[in-house]
């Protein structure tokens, strides 16, 4: 009797084999990464892919990845690739996973592409590469480490600030076979320096693309970084992205996340407050409709005393969309006088929409101030009736209430073009929700 194959085990093996094959294809200018790739590949080979029995992936099945026929690279450039946000930015573009363009010329910044790094640049990259996370706990970050298709290190020099925000655009061809990309971004903000960074993942329309990205952030003492993470890929696309942040004393990290749904979209944000008086603020909005799936997992580690964290995530789910939010705050034993607040609010527009929310506090210190909360609800029928009684159509009322639910979070985006960009995407979502609700 033939033994039935395990598709997850088969895909895992295929990933290891593909990673080895790609490593040999990526060119001599990236050979200096071979040891790092080999180590990452070995780590990934020793892990199991997450299943429904894996607690951190309990509500996010990876079947779209396993069954997606996405294990191929596409390294050629194409003129039909969609662009990022238009604005007064410095821009780096990763096209099909490889750094294709950069217009950065600023004395406050040093940008080192992996593919053109000299000996000194390679040494600097190796100093930071993979230092923020344990690959054994993040299987798709381990897969990224085993492939390392390309990447860039951005360094902001001590006590300086770039003249413009920096936008990193992740894009791909809009036609062709399904494919995947694996790139790494390392951001080093030195003492007293400031940076505004946008990472924009753009829609490749009907083409299936699997983007596997890792961003590592190192904030030195008294530095500041504002990070816009805009995941605007379409319903056919797959994304697993990790952001790992390490903060020293007096530093501040702020992230504004926005995500539309996809075939599978998973974002892991991990922040370590390592020095006293460090602070972080995480804001996020996610919108999922149709049969889309979006998942945010956040972890904030209060390691040092006198640190502050705040996170607010809001989601709207329509149709048969699914969303997951898991927020964890870990107060270590020595992190006395920590302050942490976490809120997650969700709005379900249909009876078939689904959300799983799980805020967690893990506290080992006794002199702390911590709070968390989560809500799941629907639009208030009385509010809809109130609008209609004053001559506003039900569909318009639906749009207005949906917009009001999340706008307070999106309004905190201080870069106007980024705010306008996500507002336009959100308006399309509100219109679809209103049409479905009043059909």
Tab-separated table of C-alpha atoms in Angstrom:
chain	number	residue	atom	x	y	z
A	1	UNK	CA	0.000	0.000	0.000
A	2	UNK	CA	1.435	3.346	-1.083
A	3	UNK	CA	2.270	5.836	1.629
A	4	UNK	CA	0.227	9.037	1.365
A	5	UNK	CA	2.449	12.089	0.920
A	6	UNK	CA	2.276	15.067	3.257
A	7	UNK	CA	1.907	18.246	1.158
A	8	UNK	CA	3.408	20.386	3.931
A	9	UNK	CA	6.466	18.160	4.239
A	10	UNK	CA	6.780	18.030	0.446
A	11	UNK	CA	6.614	21.816	0.186
A	12	UNK	CA	9.138	22.200	3.004
A	13	UNK	CA	11.577	19.942	1.141
A	14	UNK	CA	10.954	21.828	-2.104
A	15	UNK	CA	11.705	25.133	-0.330
A	16	UNK	CA	15.072	23.819	0.871
A	17	UNK	CA	15.953	22.511	-2.594
A	18	UNK	CA	14.818	25.728	-4.290
A	19	UNK	CA	16.793	27.868	-1.856
A	20	UNK	CA	19.936	25.883	-2.632
A	21	UNK	CA	19.332	26.175	-6.369
A	22	UNK	CA	18.627	29.925	-6.220
A	23	UNK	CA	21.757	30.551	-4.190
A	24	UNK	CA	23.754	29.228	-7.128
A	25	UNK	CA	21.864	31.461	-9.601
A	26	UNK	CA	22.054	34.841	-7.868
A	27	UNK	CA	25.423	35.934	-9.192
A	28	UNK	CA	28.985	36.370	-8.029
A	29	UNK	CA	28.309	39.791	-6.484
A	30	UNK	CA	26.293	38.068	-3.725
A	31	UNK	CA	28.639	35.134	-3.102
A	32	UNK	CA	29.847	36.768	0.106
A	33	UNK	CA	26.400	35.919	1.556
A	34	UNK	CA	26.757	32.184	0.869
A	35	UNK	CA	27.725	31.336	4.462
A	36	UNK	CA	24.796	33.308	5.876
A	37	UNK	CA	22.429	31.667	3.382
A	38	UNK	CA	23.747	28.208	4.213
A	39	UNK	CA	23.213	28.818	7.929
A	40	UNK	CA	19.681	30.099	7.341
A	41	UNK	CA	18.875	27.198	5.050
A	42	UNK	CA	20.074	24.709	7.676
A	43	UNK	CA	17.912	26.392	10.316
A	44	UNK	CA	14.870	26.312	8.031
A	45	UNK	CA	15.507	22.665	7.111
A	46	UNK	CA	15.386	21.765	10.809
A	47	UNK	CA	12.038	23.491	11.378
A	48	UNK	CA	8.526	22.326	10.658
A	49	UNK	CA	6.133	24.502	8.713
A	50	UNK	CA	3.343	25.895	10.904
A	51	UNK	CA	-0.014	24.125	10.926
A	52	UNK	CA	-3.322	24.661	12.715
A	53	UNK	CA	-1.698	22.960	15.721
A	54	UNK	CA	0.958	25.688	15.879
A	55	UNK	CA	-0.440	28.223	18.359
A	56	UNK	CA	1.001	31.290	16.627
A	57	UNK	CA	-0.552	30.166	13.313
A	58	UNK	CA	-3.734	28.623	14.674
A	59	UNK	CA	-6.074	30.921	12.731
A	60	UNK	CA	-3.877	31.433	9.658
A	61	UNK	CA	-3.540	28.281	7.560
A	62	UNK	CA	-0.654	28.450	5.098
A	63	UNK	CA	-2.404	26.396	2.417
A	64	UNK	CA	-2.257	29.342	-0.067
A	65	UNK	CA	1.543	29.189	0.224
A	66	UNK	CA	1.838	25.393	0.106
A	67	UNK	CA	-0.566	25.065	-2.808
A	68	UNK	CA	0.355	28.284	-4.575
A	69	UNK	CA	3.004	26.992	-7.033
A	70	UNK	CA	5.146	29.998	-6.096
A	71	UNK	CA	8.645	28.480	-5.831
A	72	UNK	CA	10.294	30.273	-8.718
A	73	UNK	CA	12.318	33.479	-8.921
A	74	UNK	CA	11.898	36.111	-11.570
A	75	UNK	CA	14.929	38.352	-11.784
A	76	UNK	CA	14.359	40.167	-15.079
A	77	UNK	CA	13.214	43.768	-15.046
A	78	UNK	CA	10.001	44.921	-16.658
A	79	UNK	CA	8.585	48.315	-17.576
A	80	UNK	CA	5.069	47.348	-16.512
A	81	UNK	CA	5.806	47.146	-12.772
A	82	UNK	CA	3.533	49.347	-10.646
A	83	UNK	CA	5.112	52.227	-8.754
A	84	UNK	CA	4.989	53.361	-5.132
A	85	UNK	CA	3.581	56.531	-3.613
A	86	UNK	CA	4.267	59.751	-5.495
A	87	UNK	CA	5.827	62.395	-3.284
A	88	UNK	CA	8.967	64.195	-2.211
A	89	UNK	CA	10.864	61.084	-1.099
A	90	UNK	CA	14.165	59.384	-1.531
A	91	UNK	CA	13.233	56.041	-3.103
A	92	UNK	CA	14.733	52.561	-3.212
A	93	UNK	CA	12.899	50.048	-5.377
A	94	UNK	CA	13.022	46.283	-4.963
A	95	UNK	CA	11.720	44.760	-8.188
A	96	UNK	CA	11.109	41.014	-8.194
A	97	UNK	CA	13.055	40.903	-4.946
A	98	UNK	CA	16.185	42.641	-6.255
A	99	UNK	CA	17.271	46.220	-5.676
A	100	UNK	CA	16.612	47.905	-8.998
A	101	UNK	CA	16.915	51.638	-8.330
A	102	UNK	CA	17.914	54.235	-5.756
A	103	UNK	CA	17.969	58.035	-5.892
A	104	UNK	CA	19.386	58.709	-2.415
A	105	UNK	CA	21.981	61.481	-2.185
A	106	UNK	CA	22.085	62.856	1.346
A	107	UNK	CA	25.028	63.441	3.653
A	108	UNK	CA	22.974	62.165	6.605
A	109	UNK	CA	22.435	58.767	4.977
A	110	UNK	CA	24.577	55.876	3.902
A	111	UNK	CA	22.921	53.232	1.723
A	112	UNK	CA	24.743	49.952	1.084
A	113	UNK	CA	23.096	47.584	-1.430
A	114	UNK	CA	23.970	43.961	-0.705
A	115	UNK	CA	24.731	43.370	-4.386
A	116	UNK	CA	27.366	46.122	-4.663
A	117	UNK	CA	28.830	46.266	-1.149
A	118	UNK	CA	32.596	46.626	-0.885
A	119	UNK	CA	34.597	44.876	1.844
A	120	UNK	CA	33.787	47.539	4.439
A	121	UNK	CA	30.098	47.479	3.504
A	122	UNK	CA	29.973	43.702	3.681
A	123	UNK	CA	31.524	43.803	7.147
A	124	UNK	CA	28.936	46.361	8.309
A	125	UNK	CA	26.057	44.293	6.923
A	126	UNK	CA	27.358	41.138	8.607
A	127	UNK	CA	27.573	43.045	11.898
A	128	UNK	CA	23.784	43.521	11.888
A	129	UNK	CA	22.385	40.785	9.621
A	130	UNK	CA	20.074	38.425	11.504
A	131	UNK	CA	20.955	39.796	14.928
A	132	UNK	CA	17.417	40.862	15.944
A	133	UNK	CA	15.549	37.559	15.823
A	134	UNK	CA	15.646	33.876	16.599
A	135	UNK	CA	15.019	32.144	13.280
A	136	UNK	CA	13.848	29.002	15.074
A	137	UNK	CA	10.735	30.918	16.228
A	138	UNK	CA	9.999	32.469	12.825
A	139	UNK	CA	10.014	29.845	10.057
A	140	UNK	CA	9.417	32.271	7.196
A	141	UNK	CA	12.148	34.588	8.465
A	142	UNK	CA	14.378	31.506	8.436
A	143	UNK	CA	13.347	30.867	4.815
A	144	UNK	CA	14.259	34.484	4.042
A	145	UNK	CA	17.658	33.967	5.694
A	146	UNK	CA	18.231	30.840	3.637
A	147	UNK	CA	17.593	32.651	0.362
A	148	UNK	CA	18.682	36.306	0.816
A	149	UNK	CA	17.947	37.263	-2.748
A	150	UNK	CA	19.061	40.867	-2.184
A	151	UNK	CA	18.871	43.655	0.354
A	152	UNK	CA	20.066	47.041	1.503
A	153	UNK	CA	21.433	48.596	4.679
A	154	UNK	CA	20.387	52.165	5.477
A	155	UNK	CA	22.449	53.999	8.093
A	156	UNK	CA	21.488	57.400	9.510
A	157	UNK	CA	24.567	59.124	10.848
A	158	UNK	CA	24.833	60.343	14.435
A	159	UNK	CA	22.819	63.462	15.373
A	160	UNK	CA	21.525	63.914	11.825
A	161	UNK	CA	18.269	63.736	9.896
A	162	UNK	CA	17.649	63.053	6.224
A	163	UNK	CA	16.335	65.943	4.149
A	164	UNK	CA	13.433	63.788	2.932
A	165	UNK	CA	11.610	60.649	4.040
A	166	UNK	CA	12.935	57.416	2.534
A	167	UNK	CA	10.486	55.193	0.636
A	168	UNK	CA	11.279	51.541	-0.070
A	169	UNK	CA	9.007	50.197	-2.800
A	170	UNK	CA	8.472	46.443	-3.070
A	171	UNK	CA	7.076	45.637	-6.492
A	172	UNK	CA	6.988	42.925	-9.136
A	173	UNK	CA	5.915	42.280	-12.716
A	174	UNK	CA	2.157	42.307	-13.286
A	175	UNK	CA	2.241	39.409	-15.755
A	176	UNK	CA	3.837	35.991	-15.950
A	177	UNK	CA	3.898	32.869	-13.829
A	178	UNK	CA	3.472	32.943	-10.069
A	179	UNK	CA	6.772	33.705	-8.345
A	180	UNK	CA	8.332	34.595	-5.015
A	181	UNK	CA	10.862	37.109	-3.700
A	182	UNK	CA	13.026	37.264	-0.577
A	183	UNK	CA	14.794	40.455	0.420
A	184	UNK	CA	16.163	42.026	3.575
A	185	UNK	CA	16.210	45.636	4.783
A	186	UNK	CA	18.509	46.679	7.630
A	187	UNK	CA	18.044	50.120	9.203
A	188	UNK	CA	20.631	51.524	11.603
A	189	UNK	CA	19.745	54.840	13.253
A	190	UNK	CA	22.710	56.123	15.211
A	191	UNK	CA	22.625	58.096	18.453
A	192	UNK	CA	20.503	61.245	18.294
A	193	UNK	CA	19.535	60.680	14.645
A	194	UNK	CA	16.038	60.710	13.103
A	195	UNK	CA	14.469	58.881	10.176
A	196	UNK	CA	11.090	58.702	8.430
A	197	UNK	CA	10.802	55.449	6.460
A	198	UNK	CA	7.998	54.199	4.223
A	199	UNK	CA	7.830	50.592	3.090
A	200	UNK	CA	5.244	50.345	0.325
A	201	UNK	CA	4.125	46.981	-1.026
A	202	UNK	CA	2.188	47.617	-4.224
A	203	UNK	CA	-0.518	45.651	-5.990
A	204	UNK	CA	0.568	43.468	-8.915
A	205	UNK	CA	-3.068	42.991	-9.956
A	206	UNK	CA	-4.031	39.472	-11.060
A	207	UNK	CA	-0.540	37.967	-10.933
A	208	UNK	CA	0.159	35.738	-7.953
A	209	UNK	CA	3.257	36.862	-6.057
A	210	UNK	CA	4.639	35.618	-2.740
A	211	UNK	CA	6.656	38.327	-0.989
A	212	UNK	CA	8.768	37.170	1.946
A	213	UNK	CA	10.474	40.127	3.590
A	214	UNK	CA	12.392	40.869	6.772
A	215	UNK	CA	13.162	44.354	8.079
A	216	UNK	CA	15.637	44.715	10.930
A	217	UNK	CA	15.792	48.032	12.817
A	218	UNK	CA	18.483	49.137	15.272
A	219	UNK	CA	17.822	52.346	17.211
A	220	UNK	CA	20.740	53.748	19.192
A	221	UNK	CA	20.323	55.920	22.291
A	222	UNK	CA	18.024	58.948	21.865
A	223	UNK	CA	17.285	58.181	18.219
A	224	UNK	CA	13.843	58.359	16.584
A	225	UNK	CA	12.262	56.478	13.712
A	226	UNK	CA	8.782	56.777	12.216
A	227	UNK	CA	7.972	53.749	10.071
A	228	UNK	CA	5.068	53.538	7.609
A	229	UNK	CA	4.368	49.929	6.599
A	230	UNK	CA	1.778	49.983	3.808
A	231	UNK	CA	0.759	46.536	2.577
A	232	UNK	CA	-1.408	47.315	-0.414
A	233	UNK	CA	-1.038	44.106	-2.413
A	234	UNK	CA	-4.179	42.730	-4.025
A	235	UNK	CA	-6.492	39.845	-3.212
A	236	UNK	CA	-4.456	37.317	-5.215
A	237	UNK	CA	-1.155	37.917	-3.463
A	238	UNK	CA	0.636	36.276	-0.544
A	239	UNK	CA	2.790	38.104	1.969
A	240	UNK	CA	4.778	37.058	5.019
A	241	UNK	CA	6.641	40.006	6.470
A	242	UNK	CA	8.567	40.447	9.709
A	243	UNK	CA	9.773	43.637	11.367
A	244	UNK	CA	12.262	43.257	14.208
A	245	UNK	CA	13.225	46.327	16.243
A	246	UNK	CA	15.865	46.755	18.940
A	247	UNK	CA	15.803	50.014	20.922
A	248	UNK	CA	18.417	51.492	23.219
A	249	UNK	CA	17.831	54.023	26.003
A	250	UNK	CA	15.736	57.095	25.218
A	251	UNK	CA	14.923	55.985	21.666
A	252	UNK	CA	11.458	56.164	20.115
A	253	UNK	CA	9.993	53.902	17.436
A	254	UNK	CA	6.620	54.597	15.847
A	255	UNK	CA	4.928	52.438	13.232
A	256	UNK	CA	1.847	53.234	11.171
A	257	UNK	CA	0.649	50.040	9.495
A	258	UNK	CA	-2.031	49.742	6.833
A	259	UNK	CA	-3.015	46.478	5.178
A	260	UNK	CA	-5.624	45.377	2.713
A	261	UNK	CA	-6.419	41.685	2.584
A	262	UNK	CA	-4.814	39.113	0.328
A	263	UNK	CA	-4.874	35.387	-0.333
A	264	UNK	CA	-2.757	35.309	2.828
A	265	UNK	CA	-1.153	38.302	4.501
A	266	UNK	CA	0.807	37.845	7.705
A	267	UNK	CA	2.692	40.642	9.479
A	268	UNK	CA	4.888	40.005	12.528
A	269	UNK	CA	6.082	43.093	14.430
A	270	UNK	CA	8.545	42.470	17.253
A	271	UNK	CA	9.965	45.297	19.394
A	272	UNK	CA	12.550	44.987	22.180
A	273	UNK	CA	12.878	47.916	24.598
A	274	UNK	CA	16.430	47.276	25.763
A	275	UNK	CA	17.367	50.630	27.321
A	276	UNK	CA	15.727	52.791	29.972
A	277	UNK	CA	13.221	55.438	28.811
A	278	UNK	CA	12.788	53.804	25.404
A	279	UNK	CA	9.278	54.073	23.945
A	280	UNK	CA	7.316	52.692	21.043
A	281	UNK	CA	3.932	53.314	19.469
A	282	UNK	CA	2.259	50.895	17.061
A	283	UNK	CA	-0.801	51.974	15.065
A	284	UNK	CA	-2.505	49.765	12.521
A	285	UNK	CA	-5.548	49.491	10.254
A	286	UNK	CA	-6.499	46.356	8.320
A	287	UNK	CA	-9.329	45.891	5.807
A	288	UNK	CA	-10.357	42.469	4.488
A	289	UNK	CA	-13.250	41.555	2.214
A	290	UNK	CA	-14.255	38.815	-0.208
A	291	UNK	CA	-12.323	35.728	0.888
A	292	UNK	CA	-9.227	37.665	1.903
A	293	UNK	CA	-7.117	36.947	4.965
A	294	UNK	CA	-4.970	39.342	7.004
A	295	UNK	CA	-3.070	38.571	10.221
A	296	UNK	CA	-1.161	40.912	12.550
A	297	UNK	CA	1.008	39.456	15.327
A	298	UNK	CA	2.780	41.970	17.550
A	299	UNK	CA	5.201	41.378	20.418
A	300	UNK	CA	6.663	44.098	22.626
A	301	UNK	CA	9.387	43.050	25.049
A	302	UNK	CA	9.839	45.440	27.996
A	303	UNK	CA	13.360	44.398	29.006
A	304	UNK	CA	14.556	47.616	30.685
A	305	UNK	CA	12.759	49.704	33.338
A	306	UNK	CA	10.946	53.027	32.750
A	307	UNK	CA	9.836	52.185	29.201
A	308	UNK	CA	6.511	52.991	27.538
A	309	UNK	CA	4.606	51.160	24.801
A	310	UNK	CA	1.272	51.892	23.182
A	311	UNK	CA	-0.527	50.065	20.415
A	312	UNK	CA	-3.850	50.616	18.699
A	313	UNK	CA	-5.110	48.406	15.878
A	314	UNK	CA	-8.490	48.629	14.171
A	315	UNK	CA	-9.927	46.346	11.530
A	316	UNK	CA	-12.976	46.194	9.261
A	317	UNK	CA	-13.939	42.834	7.779
A	318	UNK	CA	-16.488	42.405	5.011
A	319	UNK	CA	-17.888	39.559	2.913
A	320	UNK	CA	-16.268	36.271	3.930
A	321	UNK	CA	-13.027	37.966	4.890
A	322	UNK	CA	-10.987	36.828	7.887
A	323	UNK	CA	-8.706	38.789	10.173
A	324	UNK	CA	-6.431	37.849	13.033
A	325	UNK	CA	-4.883	40.076	15.669
A	326	UNK	CA	-2.576	38.736	18.352
A	327	UNK	CA	-0.848	41.337	20.501
A	328	UNK	CA	1.578	40.296	23.223
A	329	UNK	CA	3.311	42.508	25.782
A	330	UNK	CA	6.012	40.859	27.887
A	331	UNK	CA	7.164	42.775	30.979
A	332	UNK	CA	10.466	41.269	32.138
A	333	UNK	CA	11.374	40.948	35.812
A	334	UNK	CA	13.733	43.949	35.818
A	335	UNK	CA	11.396	46.187	33.809
A	336	UNK	CA	9.951	48.047	36.792
A	337	UNK	CA	7.809	51.153	36.237
A	338	UNK	CA	6.903	50.060	32.737
A	339	UNK	CA	3.766	51.426	31.099
A	340	UNK	CA	1.975	49.454	28.381
A	341	UNK	CA	-1.403	49.925	26.696
A	342	UNK	CA	-2.919	47.807	23.926
A	343	UNK	CA	-6.272	48.129	22.151
A	344	UNK	CA	-7.767	46.188	19.282
A	345	UNK	CA	-11.184	47.084	17.837
A	346	UNK	CA	-12.935	45.264	15.010
A	347	UNK	CA	-16.005	45.950	12.899
A	348	UNK	CA	-17.766	43.087	11.078
A	349	UNK	CA	-19.896	44.283	8.172
A	350	UNK	CA	-21.494	40.911	7.346
A	351	UNK	CA	-22.593	37.808	9.207
A	352	UNK	CA	-19.982	35.783	7.312
A	353	UNK	CA	-17.014	37.991	8.245
A	354	UNK	CA	-14.691	36.603	10.921
A	355	UNK	CA	-12.078	37.952	13.297
A	356	UNK	CA	-9.959	36.265	15.949
A	357	UNK	CA	-8.418	38.656	18.446
A	358	UNK	CA	-6.158	37.793	21.356
A	359	UNK	CA	-4.444	40.505	23.429
A	360	UNK	CA	-1.903	39.108	25.894
A	361	UNK	CA	-0.072	40.545	28.904
A	362	UNK	CA	2.784	38.579	30.451
A	363	UNK	CA	4.016	40.446	33.529
A	364	UNK	CA	6.913	39.493	35.800
A	365	UNK	CA	7.483	42.894	37.461
A	366	UNK	CA	5.284	44.258	40.246
A	367	UNK	CA	5.540	48.043	39.724
A	368	UNK	CA	3.920	48.493	36.313
A	369	UNK	CA	0.951	50.132	34.645
A	370	UNK	CA	-0.601	47.906	31.981
A	371	UNK	CA	-3.952	47.745	30.209
A	372	UNK	CA	-5.359	45.888	27.244
A	373	UNK	CA	-8.702	45.492	25.533
A	374	UNK	CA	-10.383	44.057	22.460
A	375	UNK	CA	-13.815	44.571	20.916
A	376	UNK	CA	-15.741	42.981	18.046
A	377	UNK	CA	-18.998	44.504	16.837
A	378	UNK	CA	-21.226	45.513	13.952
A	379	UNK	CA	-22.587	48.814	12.740
A	380	UNK	CA	-25.222	50.227	15.061
A	381	UNK	CA	-28.711	49.941	13.530
A	382	UNK	CA	-29.843	52.972	15.510
A	383	UNK	CA	-27.010	55.044	14.057
A	384	UNK	CA	-27.927	53.909	10.549
A	385	UNK	CA	-31.573	54.786	11.216
A	386	UNK	CA	-30.552	58.213	12.542
A	387	UNK	CA	-28.681	59.004	9.330
A	388	UNK	CA	-31.558	57.784	7.154
A	389	UNK	CA	-34.081	59.834	9.112
A	390	UNK	CA	-32.118	62.910	8.053
A	391	UNK	CA	-32.154	62.106	4.357
A	392	UNK	CA	-28.847	60.239	4.095
A	393	UNK	CA	-29.076	57.007	2.138
A	394	UNK	CA	-28.294	53.749	3.919
A	395	UNK	CA	-25.274	53.113	1.676
A	396	UNK	CA	-23.851	56.591	2.398
A	397	UNK	CA	-24.458	56.101	6.123
A	398	UNK	CA	-22.683	52.756	5.911
A	399	UNK	CA	-19.675	54.413	4.274
A	400	UNK	CA	-19.573	57.276	6.762
A	401	UNK	CA	-19.691	55.038	9.821
A	402	UNK	CA	-17.048	52.683	8.418
A	403	UNK	CA	-14.783	55.617	7.657
A	404	UNK	CA	-15.243	57.093	11.119
A	405	UNK	CA	-14.361	53.794	12.762
A	406	UNK	CA	-10.749	53.742	11.512
A	407	UNK	CA	-9.977	57.323	10.490
A	408	UNK	CA	-8.733	58.344	13.946
A	409	UNK	CA	-5.877	55.856	13.540
A	410	UNK	CA	-5.053	56.697	9.918
A	411	UNK	CA	-5.155	60.427	10.686
A	412	UNK	CA	-1.994	60.044	12.762
A	413	UNK	CA	0.003	59.535	9.557
A	414	UNK	CA	1.855	62.823	9.243
A	415	UNK	CA	3.099	62.328	5.674
A	416	UNK	CA	0.175	63.732	3.706
A	417	UNK	CA	0.762	61.770	0.504
A	418	UNK	CA	0.917	58.501	2.455
A	419	UNK	CA	-2.292	59.397	4.269
A	420	UNK	CA	-4.009	60.276	0.981
A	421	UNK	CA	-2.783	57.024	-0.599
A	422	UNK	CA	-4.306	54.784	2.069
A	423	UNK	CA	-7.475	56.895	2.215
A	424	UNK	CA	-8.079	56.229	-1.485
A	425	UNK	CA	-7.671	52.479	-0.972
A	426	UNK	CA	-9.910	52.589	2.087
A	427	UNK	CA	-12.639	54.471	0.194
A	428	UNK	CA	-12.799	51.678	-2.381
A	429	UNK	CA	-13.231	49.208	0.450
A	430	UNK	CA	-15.998	51.294	2.096
A	431	UNK	CA	-17.826	51.521	-1.251
A	432	UNK	CA	-17.679	47.754	-1.727
A	433	UNK	CA	-18.945	47.217	1.809
A	434	UNK	CA	-21.806	49.667	1.354
A	435	UNK	CA	-22.857	48.066	-1.933
A	436	UNK	CA	-22.821	44.596	-0.421
A	437	UNK	CA	-24.760	45.712	2.672
A	438	UNK	CA	-27.495	47.416	0.669
A	439	UNK	CA	-27.755	44.908	-2.198
